[in-house]
Amino acid sequence: MRAWQITELGAPLDVMKLVEDADRPVPGPGQLLVRVRAAAVNFPDALMAAGQYQVRPPLPFTPGVELCGEVAEGPRTGERLIGTAELPAGAFAEYALMDAAGALPAPGHLDDAEAAAFHLAYQTAWFALHRRARLAPGETLLVHAGAGGVGSAAVQLGKAAGAFVIAVVGGPEKARVAAGLGADLVVDRHAEDFAAAVRAATGGRGADVVFDPVGGPAFTGSTKCVAFEGRIVLVGFASGQIPAPPLGHALVKNYSLLGLHWGLYTTRDPAAVRACHAALTALAPRPLVSARLPLESAATAVHDLAAGTTTGRLTLLP
């Protein structure tokens, strides 16, 4: 089978190699062999290639953490499932492995590319907004990277929850994307100070909930425009800068800093993950898939995503 492999750590364009005659993975206990119908590209794919992610599969490994796959053998043959790949047999290949207990039914209203992009981003956004921040109707939600993969999901779910959604983006094209997703206000951070824009839009009150997958300046600015008893949910650090939280400032201003490592729920509370999937399937949001690419484009897609030049979700169709 064709599969991308990483034999040494580094930049995706340097270390990701497409192998034409890779061995098909063999499922172990509790695993499913699936034919990859579509794989979604995620920021952790770039971090994992560089050895900078909390999960470090043994070399060599096939990257790709998220997919829509069709069970290839056994009693569940033909089932269309979504979820995470069981590394080192990742999703950037014609066949991959999935955990039988963790794989979830692909929503019928989504095509393969949309289904592949449905799991991680929407689960992350849902747990951040509802489980961690307890977002309430009528509150103001500030979403950083509002045109990106997980940010676009947060914009959609925030609107569905009845919030006033402010999306921060980088550039006019991304501003158009965020507006199309339903954001009530879009702020181009290249053109204006987002903290000032948030204060102006809320009459000086600030954002009740901040969804931050960026870190760095995004976090620092958020502390200047978070509301009294507001909640800042730390989802990731796509900027590459992990801020040192100003705890004295949090105390004086009465706001909360909340961490979200969604992967912990898969082991600590898998029932919550399944309940979230059921709620999201019923809500039926449609992922913004900006590109459906051939498998050969995987390394370039991971590079582009890490460089911050993409919008929505990139998917690979083996």
PDB file of C-alpha atoms in Angstrom:
ATOM      1  CA  MET A   1       0.000   0.000   0.000  1.00  0.00           C
ATOM      2  CA  ARG A   2       0.996   3.639  -0.265  1.00  0.00           C
ATOM      3  CA  ALA A   3       1.818   5.327   3.032  1.00  0.00           C
ATOM      4  CA  TRP A   4       3.722   8.341   4.258  1.00  0.00           C
ATOM      5  CA  GLN A   5       6.471   7.510   6.735  1.00  0.00           C
ATOM      6  CA  ILE A   6       8.689   9.469   9.086  1.00  0.00           C
ATOM      7  CA  THR A   7      12.043   7.867   9.875  1.00  0.00           C
ATOM      8  CA  GLU A   8      13.688  10.905  11.481  1.00  0.00           C
ATOM      9  CA  LEU A   9      12.343  14.015  13.176  1.00  0.00           C
ATOM     10  CA  GLY A  10      12.263  17.461  11.618  1.00  0.00           C
ATOM     11  CA  ALA A  11      10.243  19.776   9.368  1.00  0.00           C
ATOM     12  CA  PRO A  12       7.412  17.965   7.521  1.00  0.00           C
ATOM     13  CA  LEU A  13       8.780  18.728   4.049  1.00  0.00           C
ATOM     14  CA  ASP A  14      12.139  17.291   5.077  1.00  0.00           C
ATOM     15  CA  VAL A  15      11.160  14.136   6.952  1.00  0.00           C
ATOM     16  CA  MET A  16       7.847  12.956   5.461  1.00  0.00           C
ATOM     17  CA  LYS A  17       8.442  10.412   2.676  1.00  0.00           C
ATOM     18  CA  LEU A  18       5.803   8.673   0.542  1.00  0.00           C
ATOM     19  CA  VAL A  19       6.432   4.908   0.360  1.00  0.00           C
ATOM     20  CA  GLU A  20       4.742   3.033  -2.496  1.00  0.00           C
ATOM     21  CA  ASP A  21       5.091  -0.510  -1.110  1.00  0.00           C
ATOM     22  CA  ALA A  22       4.574  -0.157   2.629  1.00  0.00           C
ATOM     23  CA  ASP A  23       3.250  -3.141   4.560  1.00  0.00           C
ATOM     24  CA  ARG A  24      -0.432  -3.058   5.385  1.00  0.00           C
ATOM     25  CA  PRO A  25      -0.819  -2.684   9.196  1.00  0.00           C
ATOM     26  CA  VAL A  26      -1.975  -5.701  11.178  1.00  0.00           C
ATOM     27  CA  PRO A  27      -4.637  -5.008  13.824  1.00  0.00           C
ATOM     28  CA  GLY A  28      -3.913  -6.085  17.374  1.00  0.00           C
ATOM     29  CA  PRO A  29      -6.425  -6.811  20.142  1.00  0.00           C
ATOM     30  CA  GLY A  30      -9.134  -4.170  20.253  1.00  0.00           C
ATOM     31  CA  GLN A  31      -8.055  -2.607  16.941  1.00  0.00           C
ATOM     32  CA  LEU A  32      -9.733  -2.289  13.558  1.00  0.00           C
ATOM     33  CA  LEU A  33      -8.079  -2.307  10.149  1.00  0.00           C
ATOM     34  CA  VAL A  34      -9.752   0.400   8.063  1.00  0.00           C
ATOM     35  CA  ARG A  35      -9.444   1.548   4.490  1.00  0.00           C
ATOM     36  CA  VAL A  36      -8.824   5.282   4.710  1.00  0.00           C
ATOM     37  CA  ARG A  37     -11.599   7.120   2.881  1.00  0.00           C
ATOM     38  CA  ALA A  38     -10.283  10.531   3.952  1.00  0.00           C
ATOM     39  CA  ALA A  39      -7.732  11.881   6.415  1.00  0.00           C
ATOM     40  CA  ALA A  40      -7.783  15.337   7.984  1.00  0.00           C
ATOM     41  CA  VAL A  41      -4.615  17.369   8.494  1.00  0.00           C
ATOM     42  CA  ASN A  42      -4.072  18.707  12.021  1.00  0.00           C
ATOM     43  CA  PHE A  43      -1.521  20.933  13.743  1.00  0.00           C
ATOM     44  CA  PRO A  44      -0.326  18.005  15.896  1.00  0.00           C
ATOM     45  CA  ASP A  45       0.812  16.295  12.686  1.00  0.00           C
ATOM     46  CA  ALA A  46       3.482  18.972  12.267  1.00  0.00           C
ATOM     47  CA  LEU A  47       4.445  18.898  15.940  1.00  0.00           C
ATOM     48  CA  MET A  48       4.709  15.109  15.866  1.00  0.00           C
ATOM     49  CA  ALA A  49       6.973  15.210  12.800  1.00  0.00           C
ATOM     50  CA  ALA A  50       9.313  17.491  14.718  1.00  0.00           C
ATOM     51  CA  GLY A  51       9.122  15.475  17.946  1.00  0.00           C
ATOM     52  CA  GLN A  52       7.457  18.389  19.758  1.00  0.00           C
ATOM     53  CA  TYR A  53       4.103  16.803  20.605  1.00  0.00           C
ATOM     54  CA  GLN A  54       3.164  15.116  23.888  1.00  0.00           C
ATOM     55  CA  VAL A  55       2.621  11.873  21.958  1.00  0.00           C
ATOM     56  CA  ARG A  56       5.852  10.560  20.420  1.00  0.00           C
ATOM     57  CA  PRO A  57       5.321   7.391  18.399  1.00  0.00           C
ATOM     58  CA  PRO A  58       8.376   5.209  17.800  1.00  0.00           C
ATOM     59  CA  LEU A  59      10.258   5.702  14.553  1.00  0.00           C
ATOM     60  CA  PRO A  60       9.433   4.911  11.846  1.00  0.00           C
ATOM     61  CA  PHE A  61       5.759   5.815  11.892  1.00  0.00           C
ATOM     62  CA  THR A  62       3.003   6.845   9.519  1.00  0.00           C
ATOM     63  CA  PRO A  63       1.631  10.274  10.490  1.00  0.00           C
ATOM     64  CA  GLY A  64      -1.989  11.380  10.438  1.00  0.00           C
ATOM     65  CA  VAL A  65      -4.100  11.457  13.578  1.00  0.00           C
ATOM     66  CA  GLU A  66      -7.663  11.855  12.253  1.00  0.00           C
ATOM     67  CA  LEU A  67      -9.654  10.023   9.606  1.00  0.00           C
ATOM     68  CA  CYS A  68     -12.833   8.658   8.159  1.00  0.00           C
ATOM     69  CA  GLY A  69     -12.335   4.980   7.427  1.00  0.00           C
ATOM     70  CA  GLU A  70     -14.252   1.912   6.285  1.00  0.00           C
ATOM     71  CA  VAL A  71     -13.667  -1.277   8.257  1.00  0.00           C
ATOM     72  CA  ALA A  72     -11.767  -3.629   5.931  1.00  0.00           C
ATOM     73  CA  GLU A  73     -12.157  -6.994   7.646  1.00  0.00           C
ATOM     74  CA  GLY A  74     -13.962  -8.825  10.437  1.00  0.00           C
ATOM     75  CA  PRO A  75     -17.569  -8.694  11.632  1.00  0.00           C
ATOM     76  CA  ARG A  76     -17.759  -4.898  11.264  1.00  0.00           C
ATOM     77  CA  THR A  77     -16.627  -4.886   7.620  1.00  0.00           C
ATOM     78  CA  GLY A  78     -18.069  -1.959   5.699  1.00  0.00           C
ATOM     79  CA  GLU A  79     -18.847   0.289   8.671  1.00  0.00           C
ATOM     80  CA  ARG A  80     -17.924   3.926   8.031  1.00  0.00           C
ATOM     81  CA  LEU A  81     -16.228   5.294  11.142  1.00  0.00           C
ATOM     82  CA  ILE A  82     -14.463   8.457  12.274  1.00  0.00           C
ATOM     83  CA  GLY A  83     -11.924   9.033  14.995  1.00  0.00           C
ATOM     84  CA  THR A  84      -8.225   8.966  15.675  1.00  0.00           C
ATOM     85  CA  ALA A  85      -5.684   6.630  14.136  1.00  0.00           C
ATOM     86  CA  GLU A  86      -3.723   4.179  16.250  1.00  0.00           C
ATOM     87  CA  LEU A  87      -0.142   5.302  15.728  1.00  0.00           C
ATOM     88  CA  PRO A  88       2.332   4.263  14.433  1.00  0.00           C
ATOM     89  CA  ALA A  89      -0.190   3.142  11.754  1.00  0.00           C
ATOM     90  CA  GLY A  90      -1.484   6.645  11.061  1.00  0.00           C
ATOM     91  CA  ALA A  91      -4.057   8.025   8.640  1.00  0.00           C
ATOM     92  CA  PHE A  92      -1.801   9.307   5.847  1.00  0.00           C
ATOM     93  CA  ALA A  93      -1.958   5.959   4.077  1.00  0.00           C
ATOM     94  CA  GLU A  94      -4.361   3.742   2.183  1.00  0.00           C
ATOM     95  CA  TYR A  95      -4.972   1.643   5.318  1.00  0.00           C
ATOM     96  CA  ALA A  96      -4.746   2.538   9.006  1.00  0.00           C
ATOM     97  CA  LEU A  97      -5.630   1.201  12.434  1.00  0.00           C
ATOM     98  CA  MET A  98      -8.325   2.526  14.752  1.00  0.00           C
ATOM     99  CA  ASP A  99      -9.293   1.693  18.315  1.00  0.00           C
ATOM    100  CA  ALA A 100     -12.462  -0.376  18.137  1.00  0.00           C
ATOM    101  CA  ALA A 101     -13.920   1.144  21.299  1.00  0.00           C
ATOM    102  CA  GLY A 102     -13.092   4.739  20.411  1.00  0.00           C
ATOM    103  CA  ALA A 103     -14.126   4.795  16.755  1.00  0.00           C
ATOM    104  CA  LEU A 104     -17.489   6.507  16.220  1.00  0.00           C
ATOM    105  CA  PRO A 105     -20.130   6.269  13.475  1.00  0.00           C
ATOM    106  CA  ALA A 106     -19.545   8.768  10.680  1.00  0.00           C
ATOM    107  CA  PRO A 107     -22.505  11.208  10.525  1.00  0.00           C
ATOM    108  CA  GLY A 108     -24.602  10.385   7.491  1.00  0.00           C
ATOM    109  CA  HIS A 109     -25.037  14.026   6.425  1.00  0.00           C
ATOM    110  CA  LEU A 110     -21.280  14.428   5.849  1.00  0.00           C
ATOM    111  CA  ASP A 111     -19.209  13.211   2.923  1.00  0.00           C
ATOM    112  CA  ASP A 112     -15.910  11.443   3.608  1.00  0.00           C
ATOM    113  CA  ALA A 113     -13.759  14.593   3.696  1.00  0.00           C
ATOM    114  CA  GLU A 114     -16.197  16.405   5.978  1.00  0.00           C
ATOM    115  CA  ALA A 115     -16.512  13.360   8.231  1.00  0.00           C
ATOM    116  CA  ALA A 116     -12.728  13.081   8.547  1.00  0.00           C
ATOM    117  CA  ALA A 117     -12.616  16.699   9.739  1.00  0.00           C
ATOM    118  CA  PHE A 118     -15.530  16.345  12.140  1.00  0.00           C
ATOM    119  CA  HIS A 119     -13.987  14.604  15.126  1.00  0.00           C
ATOM    120  CA  LEU A 120     -11.069  16.415  16.747  1.00  0.00           C
ATOM    121  CA  ALA A 121     -11.962  20.034  16.010  1.00  0.00           C
ATOM    122  CA  TYR A 122     -15.603  19.813  17.042  1.00  0.00           C
ATOM    123  CA  GLN A 123     -14.940  17.643  20.082  1.00  0.00           C
ATOM    124  CA  THR A 124     -12.259  20.123  21.182  1.00  0.00           C
ATOM    125  CA  ALA A 125     -14.497  23.132  20.640  1.00  0.00           C
ATOM    126  CA  TRP A 126     -17.472  21.466  22.334  1.00  0.00           C
ATOM    127  CA  PHE A 127     -15.545  20.456  25.449  1.00  0.00           C
ATOM    128  CA  ALA A 128     -13.865  23.870  25.639  1.00  0.00           C
ATOM    129  CA  LEU A 129     -17.078  25.858  25.363  1.00  0.00           C
ATOM    130  CA  HIS A 130     -19.530  23.624  27.213  1.00  0.00           C
ATOM    131  CA  ARG A 131     -17.571  21.389  29.598  1.00  0.00           C
ATOM    132  CA  ARG A 132     -14.817  23.806  30.629  1.00  0.00           C
ATOM    133  CA  ALA A 133     -16.201  27.317  30.113  1.00  0.00           C
ATOM    134  CA  ARG A 134     -19.930  26.594  30.557  1.00  0.00           C
ATOM    135  CA  LEU A 135     -20.803  29.078  27.813  1.00  0.00           C
ATOM    136  CA  ALA A 136     -24.320  30.476  28.306  1.00  0.00           C
ATOM    137  CA  PRO A 137     -26.737  31.994  25.783  1.00  0.00           C
ATOM    138  CA  GLY A 138     -26.271  35.737  25.451  1.00  0.00           C
ATOM    139  CA  GLU A 139     -22.634  35.709  26.536  1.00  0.00           C
ATOM    140  CA  THR A 140     -19.820  37.087  24.392  1.00  0.00           C
ATOM    141  CA  LEU A 141     -17.387  34.532  22.998  1.00  0.00           C
ATOM    142  CA  LEU A 142     -13.987  35.578  21.631  1.00  0.00           C
ATOM    143  CA  VAL A 143     -12.463  33.016  19.248  1.00  0.00           C
ATOM    144  CA  HIS A 144      -8.845  33.297  18.164  1.00  0.00           C
ATOM    145  CA  ALA A 145      -7.850  31.869  14.776  1.00  0.00           C
ATOM    146  CA  GLY A 146     -11.537  32.017  13.891  1.00  0.00           C
ATOM    147  CA  ALA A 147     -10.946  30.920  10.287  1.00  0.00           C
ATOM    148  CA  GLY A 148      -8.726  27.967  11.192  1.00  0.00           C
ATOM    149  CA  GLY A 149      -9.607  24.343  11.778  1.00  0.00           C
ATOM    150  CA  VAL A 150     -10.560  24.311  15.436  1.00  0.00           C
ATOM    151  CA  GLY A 151     -11.411  28.023  15.494  1.00  0.00           C
ATOM    152  CA  SER A 152     -13.991  27.643  12.727  1.00  0.00           C
ATOM    153  CA  ALA A 153     -15.647  24.875  14.743  1.00  0.00           C
ATOM    154  CA  ALA A 154     -15.708  27.112  17.839  1.00  0.00           C
ATOM    155  CA  VAL A 155     -17.355  29.924  15.862  1.00  0.00           C
ATOM    156  CA  GLN A 156     -20.084  27.579  14.629  1.00  0.00           C
ATOM    157  CA  LEU A 157     -20.699  25.994  18.024  1.00  0.00           C
ATOM    158  CA  GLY A 158     -20.648  29.365  19.772  1.00  0.00           C
ATOM    159  CA  LYS A 159     -23.368  30.654  17.460  1.00  0.00           C
ATOM    160  CA  ALA A 160     -25.380  27.469  17.975  1.00  0.00           C
ATOM    161  CA  ALA A 161     -25.148  28.042  21.738  1.00  0.00           C
ATOM    162  CA  GLY A 162     -26.636  31.525  21.422  1.00  0.00           C
ATOM    163  CA  ALA A 163     -23.458  33.513  22.058  1.00  0.00           C
ATOM    164  CA  PHE A 164     -22.349  36.790  20.468  1.00  0.00           C
ATOM    165  CA  VAL A 165     -19.253  35.579  18.647  1.00  0.00           C
ATOM    166  CA  ILE A 166     -16.192  37.721  17.940  1.00  0.00           C
ATOM    167  CA  ALA A 167     -13.644  36.034  15.666  1.00  0.00           C
ATOM    168  CA  VAL A 168     -10.024  37.200  15.500  1.00  0.00           C
ATOM    169  CA  VAL A 169      -8.240  36.383  12.252  1.00  0.00           C
ATOM    170  CA  GLY A 170      -5.097  37.321  10.337  1.00  0.00           C
ATOM    171  CA  GLY A 171      -5.879  38.957   7.008  1.00  0.00           C
ATOM    172  CA  PRO A 172      -8.819  39.938   4.776  1.00  0.00           C
ATOM    173  CA  GLU A 173      -9.322  36.480   3.239  1.00  0.00           C
ATOM    174  CA  LYS A 174      -9.595  34.856   6.648  1.00  0.00           C
ATOM    175  CA  ALA A 175     -11.945  37.645   7.735  1.00  0.00           C
ATOM    176  CA  ARG A 176     -14.300  36.743   4.884  1.00  0.00           C
ATOM    177  CA  VAL A 177     -14.182  33.078   5.910  1.00  0.00           C
ATOM    178  CA  ALA A 178     -15.011  33.824   9.561  1.00  0.00           C
ATOM    179  CA  ALA A 179     -17.875  36.093   8.557  1.00  0.00           C
ATOM    180  CA  GLY A 180     -19.231  33.337   6.349  1.00  0.00           C
ATOM    181  CA  LEU A 181     -19.196  30.970   9.318  1.00  0.00           C
ATOM    182  CA  GLY A 182     -21.573  33.295  11.154  1.00  0.00           C
ATOM    183  CA  ALA A 183     -19.307  35.354  13.421  1.00  0.00           C
ATOM    184  CA  ASP A 184     -21.117  38.484  14.615  1.00  0.00           C
ATOM    185  CA  LEU A 185     -17.928  40.552  14.529  1.00  0.00           C
ATOM    186  CA  VAL A 186     -14.649  39.775  12.777  1.00  0.00           C
ATOM    187  CA  VAL A 187     -11.423  41.493  13.800  1.00  0.00           C
ATOM    188  CA  ASP A 188      -8.344  41.403  11.580  1.00  0.00           C
ATOM    189  CA  ARG A 189      -5.460  41.457  14.044  1.00  0.00           C
ATOM    190  CA  HIS A 190      -3.169  42.745  11.297  1.00  0.00           C
ATOM    191  CA  ALA A 191      -5.308  45.860  10.910  1.00  0.00           C
ATOM    192  CA  GLU A 192      -6.448  46.689  14.451  1.00  0.00           C
ATOM    193  CA  ASP A 193      -5.990  45.964  18.139  1.00  0.00           C
ATOM    194  CA  PHE A 194      -8.379  43.089  18.852  1.00  0.00           C
ATOM    195  CA  ALA A 195      -8.530  43.823  22.596  1.00  0.00           C
ATOM    196  CA  ALA A 196      -9.710  47.376  21.917  1.00  0.00           C
ATOM    197  CA  ALA A 197     -12.215  46.106  19.357  1.00  0.00           C
ATOM    198  CA  VAL A 198     -13.649  43.622  21.883  1.00  0.00           C
ATOM    199  CA  ARG A 199     -14.002  46.293  24.554  1.00  0.00           C
ATOM    200  CA  ALA A 200     -15.690  48.634  22.071  1.00  0.00           C
ATOM    201  CA  ALA A 201     -18.111  45.956  20.890  1.00  0.00           C
ATOM    202  CA  THR A 202     -19.121  45.037  24.436  1.00  0.00           C
ATOM    203  CA  GLY A 203     -19.430  48.530  25.873  1.00  0.00           C
ATOM    204  CA  GLY A 204     -16.244  48.044  27.862  1.00  0.00           C
ATOM    205  CA  ARG A 205     -17.393  44.826  29.519  1.00  0.00           C
ATOM    206  CA  GLY A 206     -15.195  42.406  27.600  1.00  0.00           C
ATOM    207  CA  ALA A 207     -15.571  38.788  26.495  1.00  0.00           C
ATOM    208  CA  ASP A 208     -17.184  36.300  28.862  1.00  0.00           C
ATOM    209  CA  VAL A 209     -15.374  33.364  27.272  1.00  0.00           C
ATOM    210  CA  VAL A 210     -12.127  33.309  25.282  1.00  0.00           C
ATOM    211  CA  PHE A 211     -11.247  30.318  23.097  1.00  0.00           C
ATOM    212  CA  ASP A 212      -7.487  30.410  22.582  1.00  0.00           C
ATOM    213  CA  PRO A 213      -5.667  27.833  20.437  1.00  0.00           C
ATOM    214  CA  VAL A 214      -2.881  30.330  19.662  1.00  0.00           C
ATOM    215  CA  GLY A 215      -1.162  31.497  22.856  1.00  0.00           C
ATOM    216  CA  GLY A 216       1.515  34.186  22.746  1.00  0.00           C
ATOM    217  CA  PRO A 217       0.136  37.648  21.886  1.00  0.00           C
ATOM    218  CA  ALA A 218      -3.386  36.236  21.545  1.00  0.00           C
ATOM    219  CA  PHE A 219      -3.370  35.219  25.196  1.00  0.00           C
ATOM    220  CA  THR A 220      -1.763  38.457  26.373  1.00  0.00           C
ATOM    221  CA  GLY A 221      -4.340  40.541  24.536  1.00  0.00           C
ATOM    222  CA  SER A 222      -7.157  38.376  25.859  1.00  0.00           C
ATOM    223  CA  THR A 223      -6.236  39.211  29.458  1.00  0.00           C
ATOM    224  CA  LYS A 224      -6.844  42.863  28.548  1.00  0.00           C
ATOM    225  CA  CYS A 225     -10.375  42.300  27.257  1.00  0.00           C
ATOM    226  CA  VAL A 226     -11.780  39.411  29.311  1.00  0.00           C
ATOM    227  CA  ALA A 227     -14.873  40.272  31.315  1.00  0.00           C
ATOM    228  CA  PHE A 228     -15.367  40.199  35.073  1.00  0.00           C
ATOM    229  CA  GLU A 229     -15.676  36.498  35.960  1.00  0.00           C
ATOM    230  CA  GLY A 230     -14.714  35.656  32.399  1.00  0.00           C
ATOM    231  CA  ARG A 231     -13.080  32.374  31.386  1.00  0.00           C
ATOM    232  CA  ILE A 232     -10.045  31.955  29.123  1.00  0.00           C
ATOM    233  CA  VAL A 233      -9.791  28.402  27.771  1.00  0.00           C
ATOM    234  CA  LEU A 234      -6.260  27.448  26.731  1.00  0.00           C
ATOM    235  CA  VAL A 235      -6.551  24.993  23.841  1.00  0.00           C
ATOM    236  CA  GLY A 236      -3.097  25.133  22.292  1.00  0.00           C
ATOM    237  CA  PHE A 237      -0.127  27.272  21.342  1.00  0.00           C
ATOM    238  CA  ALA A 238      -0.105  27.471  17.546  1.00  0.00           C
ATOM    239  CA  SER A 239       1.967  30.659  17.774  1.00  0.00           C
ATOM    240  CA  GLY A 240       4.811  28.630  19.242  1.00  0.00           C
ATOM    241  CA  GLN A 241       4.815  30.836  22.340  1.00  0.00           C
ATOM    242  CA  ILE A 242       3.621  29.416  25.658  1.00  0.00           C
ATOM    243  CA  PRO A 243       2.729  32.425  27.825  1.00  0.00           C
ATOM    244  CA  ALA A 244       3.446  32.776  31.520  1.00  0.00           C
ATOM    245  CA  PRO A 245      -0.008  33.572  32.941  1.00  0.00           C
ATOM    246  CA  PRO A 246      -0.174  36.798  34.982  1.00  0.00           C
ATOM    247  CA  LEU A 247      -1.718  35.183  38.035  1.00  0.00           C
ATOM    248  CA  GLY A 248      -1.827  38.421  39.980  1.00  0.00           C
ATOM    249  CA  HIS A 249      -3.795  40.002  37.144  1.00  0.00           C
ATOM    250  CA  ALA A 250      -6.225  37.064  37.109  1.00  0.00           C
ATOM    251  CA  LEU A 251      -6.760  37.514  40.838  1.00  0.00           C
ATOM    252  CA  VAL A 252      -7.336  41.264  40.640  1.00  0.00           C
ATOM    253  CA  LYS A 253      -9.685  41.060  37.653  1.00  0.00           C
ATOM    254  CA  ASN A 254     -11.564  37.911  38.719  1.00  0.00           C
ATOM    255  CA  TYR A 255     -11.175  35.759  35.622  1.00  0.00           C
ATOM    256  CA  SER A 256     -10.377  32.073  35.262  1.00  0.00           C
ATOM    257  CA  LEU A 257      -7.716  30.281  33.239  1.00  0.00           C
ATOM    258  CA  LEU A 258      -8.941  26.864  32.087  1.00  0.00           C
ATOM    259  CA  GLY A 259      -6.832  24.235  30.369  1.00  0.00           C
ATOM    260  CA  LEU A 260      -8.222  21.777  27.849  1.00  0.00           C
ATOM    261  CA  HIS A 261      -6.411  18.598  26.854  1.00  0.00           C
ATOM    262  CA  TRP A 262      -9.237  16.869  25.017  1.00  0.00           C
ATOM    263  CA  GLY A 263      -7.314  13.605  24.683  1.00  0.00           C
ATOM    264  CA  LEU A 264      -7.593  13.008  28.428  1.00  0.00           C
ATOM    265  CA  TYR A 265     -11.332  12.541  28.079  1.00  0.00           C
ATOM    266  CA  THR A 266     -10.815   9.536  25.808  1.00  0.00           C
ATOM    267  CA  THR A 267      -9.272   7.662  28.748  1.00  0.00           C
ATOM    268  CA  ARG A 268     -10.746   9.426  31.795  1.00  0.00           C
ATOM    269  CA  ASP A 269     -14.336   9.836  30.594  1.00  0.00           C
ATOM    270  CA  PRO A 270     -14.987   8.065  27.267  1.00  0.00           C
ATOM    271  CA  ALA A 271     -18.730   8.188  27.904  1.00  0.00           C
ATOM    272  CA  ALA A 272     -18.527  11.988  27.711  1.00  0.00           C
ATOM    273  CA  VAL A 273     -16.817  11.722  24.330  1.00  0.00           C
ATOM    274  CA  ARG A 274     -19.588   9.496  23.005  1.00  0.00           C
ATOM    275  CA  ALA A 275     -22.257  11.829  24.424  1.00  0.00           C
ATOM    276  CA  CYS A 276     -20.541  14.766  22.762  1.00  0.00           C
ATOM    277  CA  HIS A 277     -20.497  12.919  19.427  1.00  0.00           C
ATOM    278  CA  ALA A 278     -24.221  12.222  19.727  1.00  0.00           C
ATOM    279  CA  ALA A 279     -24.933  15.884  20.495  1.00  0.00           C
ATOM    280  CA  LEU A 280     -22.759  17.097  17.609  1.00  0.00           C
ATOM    281  CA  THR A 281     -24.332  14.623  15.179  1.00  0.00           C
ATOM    282  CA  ALA A 282     -27.789  15.872  16.150  1.00  0.00           C
ATOM    283  CA  LEU A 283     -26.678  19.498  15.831  1.00  0.00           C
ATOM    284  CA  ALA A 284     -25.251  18.650  12.372  1.00  0.00           C
ATOM    285  CA  PRO A 285     -22.652  21.370  11.825  1.00  0.00           C
ATOM    286  CA  ARG A 286     -20.772  21.070   8.538  1.00  0.00           C
ATOM    287  CA  PRO A 287     -16.976  21.404   8.678  1.00  0.00           C
ATOM    288  CA  LEU A 288     -15.376  24.023   6.479  1.00  0.00           C
ATOM    289  CA  VAL A 289     -13.258  21.833   4.202  1.00  0.00           C
ATOM    290  CA  SER A 290     -11.147  24.247   2.192  1.00  0.00           C
ATOM    291  CA  ALA A 291      -9.237  21.607   0.213  1.00  0.00           C
ATOM    292  CA  ARG A 292      -9.631  17.975  -0.802  1.00  0.00           C
ATOM    293  CA  LEU A 293      -6.157  16.846  -1.781  1.00  0.00           C
ATOM    294  CA  PRO A 294      -4.564  13.660  -3.117  1.00  0.00           C
ATOM    295  CA  LEU A 295      -2.464  11.561  -0.752  1.00  0.00           C
ATOM    296  CA  GLU A 296       0.673  12.801  -2.534  1.00  0.00           C
ATOM    297  CA  SER A 297       0.078  16.301  -1.109  1.00  0.00           C
ATOM    298  CA  ALA A 298       0.302  15.304   2.568  1.00  0.00           C
ATOM    299  CA  ALA A 299       3.721  16.808   3.358  1.00  0.00           C
ATOM    300  CA  THR A 300       2.879  20.111   1.680  1.00  0.00           C
ATOM    301  CA  ALA A 301      -0.491  20.238   3.434  1.00  0.00           C
ATOM    302  CA  VAL A 302       1.082  19.713   6.871  1.00  0.00           C
ATOM    303  CA  HIS A 303       3.683  22.383   6.078  1.00  0.00           C
ATOM    304  CA  ASP A 304       1.067  24.904   4.933  1.00  0.00           C
ATOM    305  CA  LEU A 305      -1.107  24.299   7.992  1.00  0.00           C
ATOM    306  CA  ALA A 306       1.835  24.782  10.345  1.00  0.00           C
ATOM    307  CA  ALA A 307       2.768  27.983   8.501  1.00  0.00           C
ATOM    308  CA  GLY A 308      -0.673  29.431   9.198  1.00  0.00           C
ATOM    309  CA  THR A 309      -1.536  30.062   5.550  1.00  0.00           C
ATOM    310  CA  THR A 310      -4.649  27.863   5.396  1.00  0.00           C
ATOM    311  CA  THR A 311      -8.303  28.297   6.291  1.00  0.00           C
ATOM    312  CA  GLY A 312     -10.756  25.685   7.514  1.00  0.00           C
ATOM    313  CA  ARG A 313      -9.673  22.066   7.153  1.00  0.00           C
ATOM    314  CA  LEU A 314      -7.349  20.363   4.685  1.00  0.00           C
ATOM    315  CA  THR A 315      -8.179  16.745   3.860  1.00  0.00           C
ATOM    316  CA  LEU A 316      -6.424  13.960   1.982  1.00  0.00           C
ATOM    317  CA  LEU A 317      -8.303  11.473  -0.182  1.00  0.00           C
ATOM    318  CA  PRO A 318      -6.257   8.290  -0.761  1.00  0.00           C
TER     319      PRO A 318
END
